[in-house]
Coordinates of C-alpha atoms and ligand atoms in Angstrom, one line a residue:
M23 CA 9.6 -18.9 2.3
I24 CA 8.2 -15.7 3.7
E25 CA 4.9 -14.6 2.1
T26 CA 5.4 -11.8 -0.4
R27 CA 2.5 -9.3 -0.4
T28 CA 2.2 -6.8 -3.2
A29 CA -1.3 -5.7 -2.5
T30 CA -1.6 -2.1 -1.2
Q31 CA -1.1 -1.7 2.5
G32 CA -1.9 1.6 4.3
W33 CA -1.9 3.1 7.7
K34 CA -3.5 6.2 9.4
V35 CA -1.5 8.7 11.5
G36 CA -3.9 11.3 12.8
S37 CA -5.6 12.6 9.6
A38 CA -2.5 11.6 7.4
T39 CA -2.3 8.4 5.4
I40 CA 0.8 6.4 4.7
T41 CA 0.7 3.8 1.9
S42 CA 3.3 1.2 0.9
V43 CA 4.0 0.6 -2.8
V44 CA 6.1 -2.5 -3.2
E45 CA 8.7 -3.0 -5.9
D46 CA 10.0 -6.4 -4.9
Q47 CA 10.6 -8.7 -2.0
Q48 CA 13.1 -11.6 -1.8
D49 CA 14.2 -14.0 0.9
G50 CA 17.4 -15.7 1.8
P51 CA 19.8 -16.6 4.6
P52 CA 20.4 -13.7 7.1
G53 CA 24.2 -13.7 6.4
L54 CA 23.6 -12.1 3.0
L55 CA 22.4 -8.9 4.6
F56 CA 24.1 -9.1 8.1
P57 CA 27.6 -10.7 7.9
E58 CA 27.5 -11.6 11.6
A59 CA 24.0 -13.1 11.6
T60 CA 23.2 -16.9 11.4
E61 CA 20.0 -18.8 11.1
A62 CA 20.5 -19.8 14.8
I63 CA 20.4 -16.1 15.8
I64 CA 17.1 -15.8 13.9
R65 CA 15.6 -18.8 15.7
R66 CA 16.4 -17.2 19.1
H67 CA 13.6 -14.6 18.3
P68 CA 10.5 -16.6 17.4
W69 CA 8.4 -13.4 17.2
L70 CA 10.1 -12.8 13.8
V71 CA 8.2 -15.7 12.3
P72 CA 6.1 -15.7 10.1
D73 CA 6.0 -12.1 8.9
W74 CA 9.8 -11.3 8.8
A75 CA 11.5 -14.6 8.9
D76 CA 10.7 -18.3 8.4
A77 CA 11.1 -21.3 10.8
E78 CA 14.4 -22.3 9.0
G79 CA 15.9 -18.9 9.9
N80 CA 15.7 -17.2 6.5
I81 CA 14.8 -13.5 6.4
A82 CA 13.1 -11.4 3.7
L83 CA 14.0 -8.0 2.4
R84 CA 11.5 -5.8 0.7
V85 CA 12.1 -2.8 -1.6
Q86 CA 9.2 -0.4 -1.3
A87 CA 8.3 3.3 -1.4
F88 CA 6.0 5.0 1.1
V89 CA 3.5 7.6 0.0
V90 CA 2.5 10.1 2.7
E91 CA -0.7 12.1 2.2
I92 CA -0.7 14.9 4.8
D93 CA -2.2 18.4 5.0
G94 CA -3.2 18.3 1.3
L95 CA 0.3 17.3 0.2
T96 CA 1.4 14.1 -1.6
V97 CA 4.9 13.0 -0.6
L98 CA 6.9 10.0 -2.0
V99 CA 9.7 8.6 0.1
D100 CA 12.5 6.6 -1.4
P101 CA 11.3 5.5 -4.9
C102 CA 13.1 2.1 -5.1
V103 CA 15.4 0.7 -7.9
G104 CA 13.5 1.6 -11.1
N105 CA 13.3 -0.3 -14.4
G106 CA 16.0 -0.8 -17.0
K107 CA 18.9 0.5 -14.9
A108 CA 22.4 -1.1 -15.1
R109 CA 23.1 -2.2 -11.5
W110 CA 26.0 -4.1 -10.0
L111 CA 23.7 -6.3 -7.8
P112 CA 22.1 -8.9 -10.0
A113 CA 18.7 -8.7 -8.2
W114 CA 18.5 -5.0 -9.1
N115 CA 20.0 -5.1 -12.6
E116 CA 17.9 -4.1 -15.6
L117 CA 14.6 -4.7 -13.7
D118 CA 11.2 -4.9 -15.4
L119 CA 8.8 -4.7 -12.6
P120 CA 5.2 -3.2 -12.4
F121 CA 6.0 -0.5 -9.7
L122 CA 4.2 2.3 -11.5
E123 CA 1.2 0.1 -12.2
R124 CA 1.0 -0.7 -8.4
F125 CA 1.5 3.0 -7.7
A126 CA -1.6 3.7 -10.0
D127 CA -3.5 0.8 -8.5
A128 CA -3.0 2.5 -5.1
G129 CA -4.7 5.6 -6.4
F130 CA -1.6 7.8 -7.2
T131 CA -0.4 9.5 -10.4
P132 CA 3.2 10.6 -10.9
A133 CA 2.1 14.1 -11.8
A134 CA 0.4 14.5 -8.4
V135 CA 3.5 13.9 -6.3
E136 CA 4.6 17.3 -4.9
L137 CA 7.6 16.2 -2.8
V138 CA 10.1 13.4 -3.1
V139 CA 12.1 12.7 0.1
H140 CA 15.3 10.5 -0.1
T141 CA 16.6 9.1 3.1
H142 CA 19.8 8.5 1.2
L143 CA 21.0 8.0 -2.4
H144 CA 21.7 4.3 -2.6
A145 CA 20.5 2.8 -5.9
D146 CA 17.4 1.3 -4.3
H147 CA 16.1 4.7 -3.0
V148 CA 16.2 6.9 -6.1
G149 CA 15.5 4.7 -9.1
W150 CA 11.9 5.7 -10.1
D151 CA 12.9 9.4 -10.0
T152 CA 13.8 8.8 -13.6
H153 CA 12.7 6.6 -16.5
R154 CA 14.1 6.1 -19.9
E155 CA 12.8 7.9 -23.0
G156 CA 14.8 7.0 -26.0
D157 CA 18.5 7.4 -25.0
E158 CA 17.7 9.7 -22.0
W159 CA 16.8 9.4 -18.4
V160 CA 14.0 11.9 -17.7
P161 CA 12.1 12.8 -14.5
T162 CA 9.1 10.7 -13.6
F163 CA 7.6 13.0 -10.9
T164 CA 7.6 16.2 -13.1
A165 CA 5.8 18.5 -10.6
A166 CA 7.8 17.4 -7.5
R167 CA 10.6 19.1 -5.6
H168 CA 13.2 16.3 -4.9
L169 CA 15.2 16.7 -1.7
Y170 CA 18.8 15.9 -1.2
T171 CA 21.4 16.4 1.6
A172 CA 24.8 17.8 0.6
A173 CA 26.6 14.9 2.3
E174 CA 24.6 12.3 0.2
L175 CA 25.3 14.2 -3.0
E176 CA 29.0 13.9 -2.2
F177 CA 28.7 10.3 -1.2
V178 CA 26.8 9.1 -4.3
R179 CA 29.7 10.3 -6.4
E180 CA 32.2 8.4 -4.2
F181 CA 30.4 5.2 -3.6
L182 CA 30.8 3.6 -7.1
L183 CA 30.0 0.0 -7.9
P184 CA 31.2 -1.5 -11.2
G185 CA 29.0 -0.8 -14.2
E186 CA 26.6 1.6 -12.5
D187 CA 26.2 5.3 -12.4
V188 CA 23.5 6.2 -9.9
Y189 CA 24.2 9.9 -10.1
G190 CA 24.2 10.0 -13.9
D191 CA 21.0 8.1 -14.4
S192 CA 18.9 8.9 -11.4
V193 CA 20.1 12.2 -9.7
G194 CA 21.7 14.4 -12.3
P195 CA 18.6 14.5 -14.6
I196 CA 16.6 15.9 -11.6
F197 CA 19.1 18.7 -11.1
D198 CA 19.2 19.3 -14.9
A199 CA 15.4 19.7 -14.9
G200 CA 15.5 22.2 -12.1
L201 CA 13.5 19.9 -9.7
A202 CA 16.1 19.5 -7.0
D203 CA 16.6 21.2 -3.6
V204 CA 19.5 20.7 -1.3
I205 CA 18.3 20.6 2.3
D206 CA 19.7 20.1 5.9
P207 CA 19.5 16.5 7.2
D208 CA 17.5 17.9 10.2
A209 CA 15.2 20.1 8.1
D210 CA 11.6 21.0 9.1
L211 CA 9.7 20.5 5.9
G212 CA 6.4 22.0 7.3
H213 CA 3.0 20.2 7.0
G214 CA 3.9 18.0 10.0
L215 CA 7.0 16.6 8.3
R216 CA 10.5 16.8 9.9
L217 CA 13.8 15.2 8.9
E218 CA 16.1 13.8 11.6
S219 CA 19.8 13.1 10.8
T220 CA 20.5 9.3 11.2
P221 CA 24.0 8.8 9.8
G222 CA 26.1 5.7 9.7
H223 CA 24.5 3.6 6.9
T224 CA 25.6 6.6 4.7
P225 CA 27.1 9.9 5.9
G226 CA 24.1 12.1 5.1
H227 CA 21.3 9.6 5.9
T228 CA 18.1 11.1 7.2
S229 CA 14.8 9.7 8.5
L230 CA 11.3 11.2 8.2
W231 CA 9.1 12.0 11.2
I232 CA 5.4 12.6 10.5
E233 CA 3.0 14.3 12.9
S234 CA -0.7 14.7 12.4
D235 CA -3.3 15.5 15.1
G236 CA -0.9 14.6 17.9
E237 CA 0.0 11.2 16.4
H238 CA 3.6 10.4 15.3
A239 CA 5.2 8.1 12.7
L240 CA 8.7 7.5 11.6
I241 CA 10.0 6.3 8.2
T242 CA 13.4 4.8 9.0
G243 CA 15.2 4.6 5.7
D244 CA 18.2 2.2 6.1
F245 CA 19.4 2.9 9.7
M246 CA 17.6 -0.4 10.2
H247 CA 17.1 -3.0 7.5
H248 CA 15.0 -5.7 9.3
P249 CA 13.0 -6.2 12.5
L250 CA 15.9 -8.6 13.5
Q251 CA 17.8 -5.5 14.5
F252 CA 15.3 -4.6 17.2
A253 CA 16.4 -7.8 19.0
E254 CA 20.0 -7.6 17.8
P255 CA 20.8 -3.9 17.4
Q256 CA 24.5 -4.5 17.2
L257 CA 24.2 -6.3 13.9
A258 CA 25.8 -4.2 11.1
E259 CA 24.3 -4.3 7.6
I260 CA 26.6 -5.2 4.7
A261 CA 26.4 -1.7 3.2
D262 CA 26.8 0.4 6.4
S263 CA 29.5 2.9 5.5
D264 CA 30.5 3.5 9.2
V265 CA 29.5 0.6 11.4
E266 CA 30.1 2.4 14.7
V267 CA 28.2 5.5 13.8
A268 CA 25.4 3.3 12.5
R269 CA 25.3 1.4 15.8
A270 CA 25.1 4.7 17.8
T271 CA 22.3 6.0 15.5
R272 CA 20.4 2.7 16.0
A273 CA 20.8 2.9 19.8
R274 CA 19.6 6.5 19.9
M275 CA 16.7 5.9 17.6
L276 CA 15.5 2.7 19.2
A277 CA 15.2 4.5 22.5
E278 CA 13.3 7.3 20.8
M279 CA 11.0 5.0 18.9
A280 CA 10.1 3.1 22.1
R281 CA 9.7 6.3 24.1
T282 CA 7.4 8.1 21.7
G283 CA 5.3 5.1 20.8
A284 CA 5.4 6.3 17.2
L285 CA 4.2 4.1 14.3
V286 CA 7.5 2.9 12.7
L287 CA 7.7 2.1 9.0
G288 CA 10.7 0.1 8.1
T289 CA 11.8 1.0 4.5
H290 CA 13.1 -2.6 3.9
F291 CA 10.9 -4.4 6.3
P292 CA 9.1 -7.2 4.5
S293 CA 5.4 -8.3 4.5
R294 CA 4.3 -6.2 7.5
P295 CA 6.5 -3.2 7.5
A296 CA 4.7 -1.0 10.1
G297 CA 4.4 -1.4 13.8
R298 CA 5.4 -0.2 17.3
V299 CA 8.6 -0.7 19.2
I300 CA 8.5 -2.1 22.7
V301 CA 11.2 -2.7 25.2
D302 CA 12.1 -6.5 25.5
G303 CA 14.6 -7.1 28.2
A304 CA 17.9 -5.5 27.2
A305 CA 16.8 -5.0 23.6
W306 CA 13.5 -4.3 21.7
R307 CA 10.8 -6.0 19.8
F308 CA 8.6 -5.0 16.9
V309 CA 4.8 -5.4 17.0
A310 CA 3.1 -5.1 13.6
E311 CA 0.0 -3.0 12.9
Ligands
LIG15 ZN1 21.0 1.9 1.7
LIG16 ZN1 18.2 0.4 0.9

């Protein structure tokens, strides 16, 4: 078992603050997430234990959103699975989890969110954008602009899993309410926020760079899923839509993360999701902060 922490965790980047709000964290054998990974591969990298893996070779995956407070702006990145949504994956189906309570405990209110950034539109990155009122899905962050890339809007309508309608319950209502903006995957958002196109996991995937007072941070989204991929960057994740493009993105971004010394926040990294990337022989290693 890997310890699940749901208490608020936060980090400073210059005068900006980044806070993790956890929806859920579960552990299991690495092959569930990375088809080519085995428990033996995990045990080759003892630095993964105890925060990201256990001694038996299991790994954990967290679903969390990051809140960035910068330059007077409150930004929410990748608002998780959401409650009450019909989802193909049993672990995400019809959830009833206290995400909004944890969001409030961390000091935030939905009405104060001004910007919602989506690294991509998989079901676990858009869920809390809407909640159910009667028979309808209505926006949760009613004062926020919600950002989408055109390639992701196309992909979310193509990538259909049985019994679920991510566009219908989590994206369409935002457009209907006039709260959506379509942006470039490399858009400069101002306020020290800049997107960088990181395709492969999905075609229009983007990651968020944060700069404040000369310090830098990166919110990865799903171009990486677990610190194991610092040591084994060739490992494809089960949902990567283009494995080769995803590998090329990881190679490019790993070099960039190590070169800049940025604080890296892994969207699905469990337990201790923030740290720095250092070179470790022919690969890399993650050092938590
Ligand atoms: Zn994804
Ligand atoms: Zn994801």
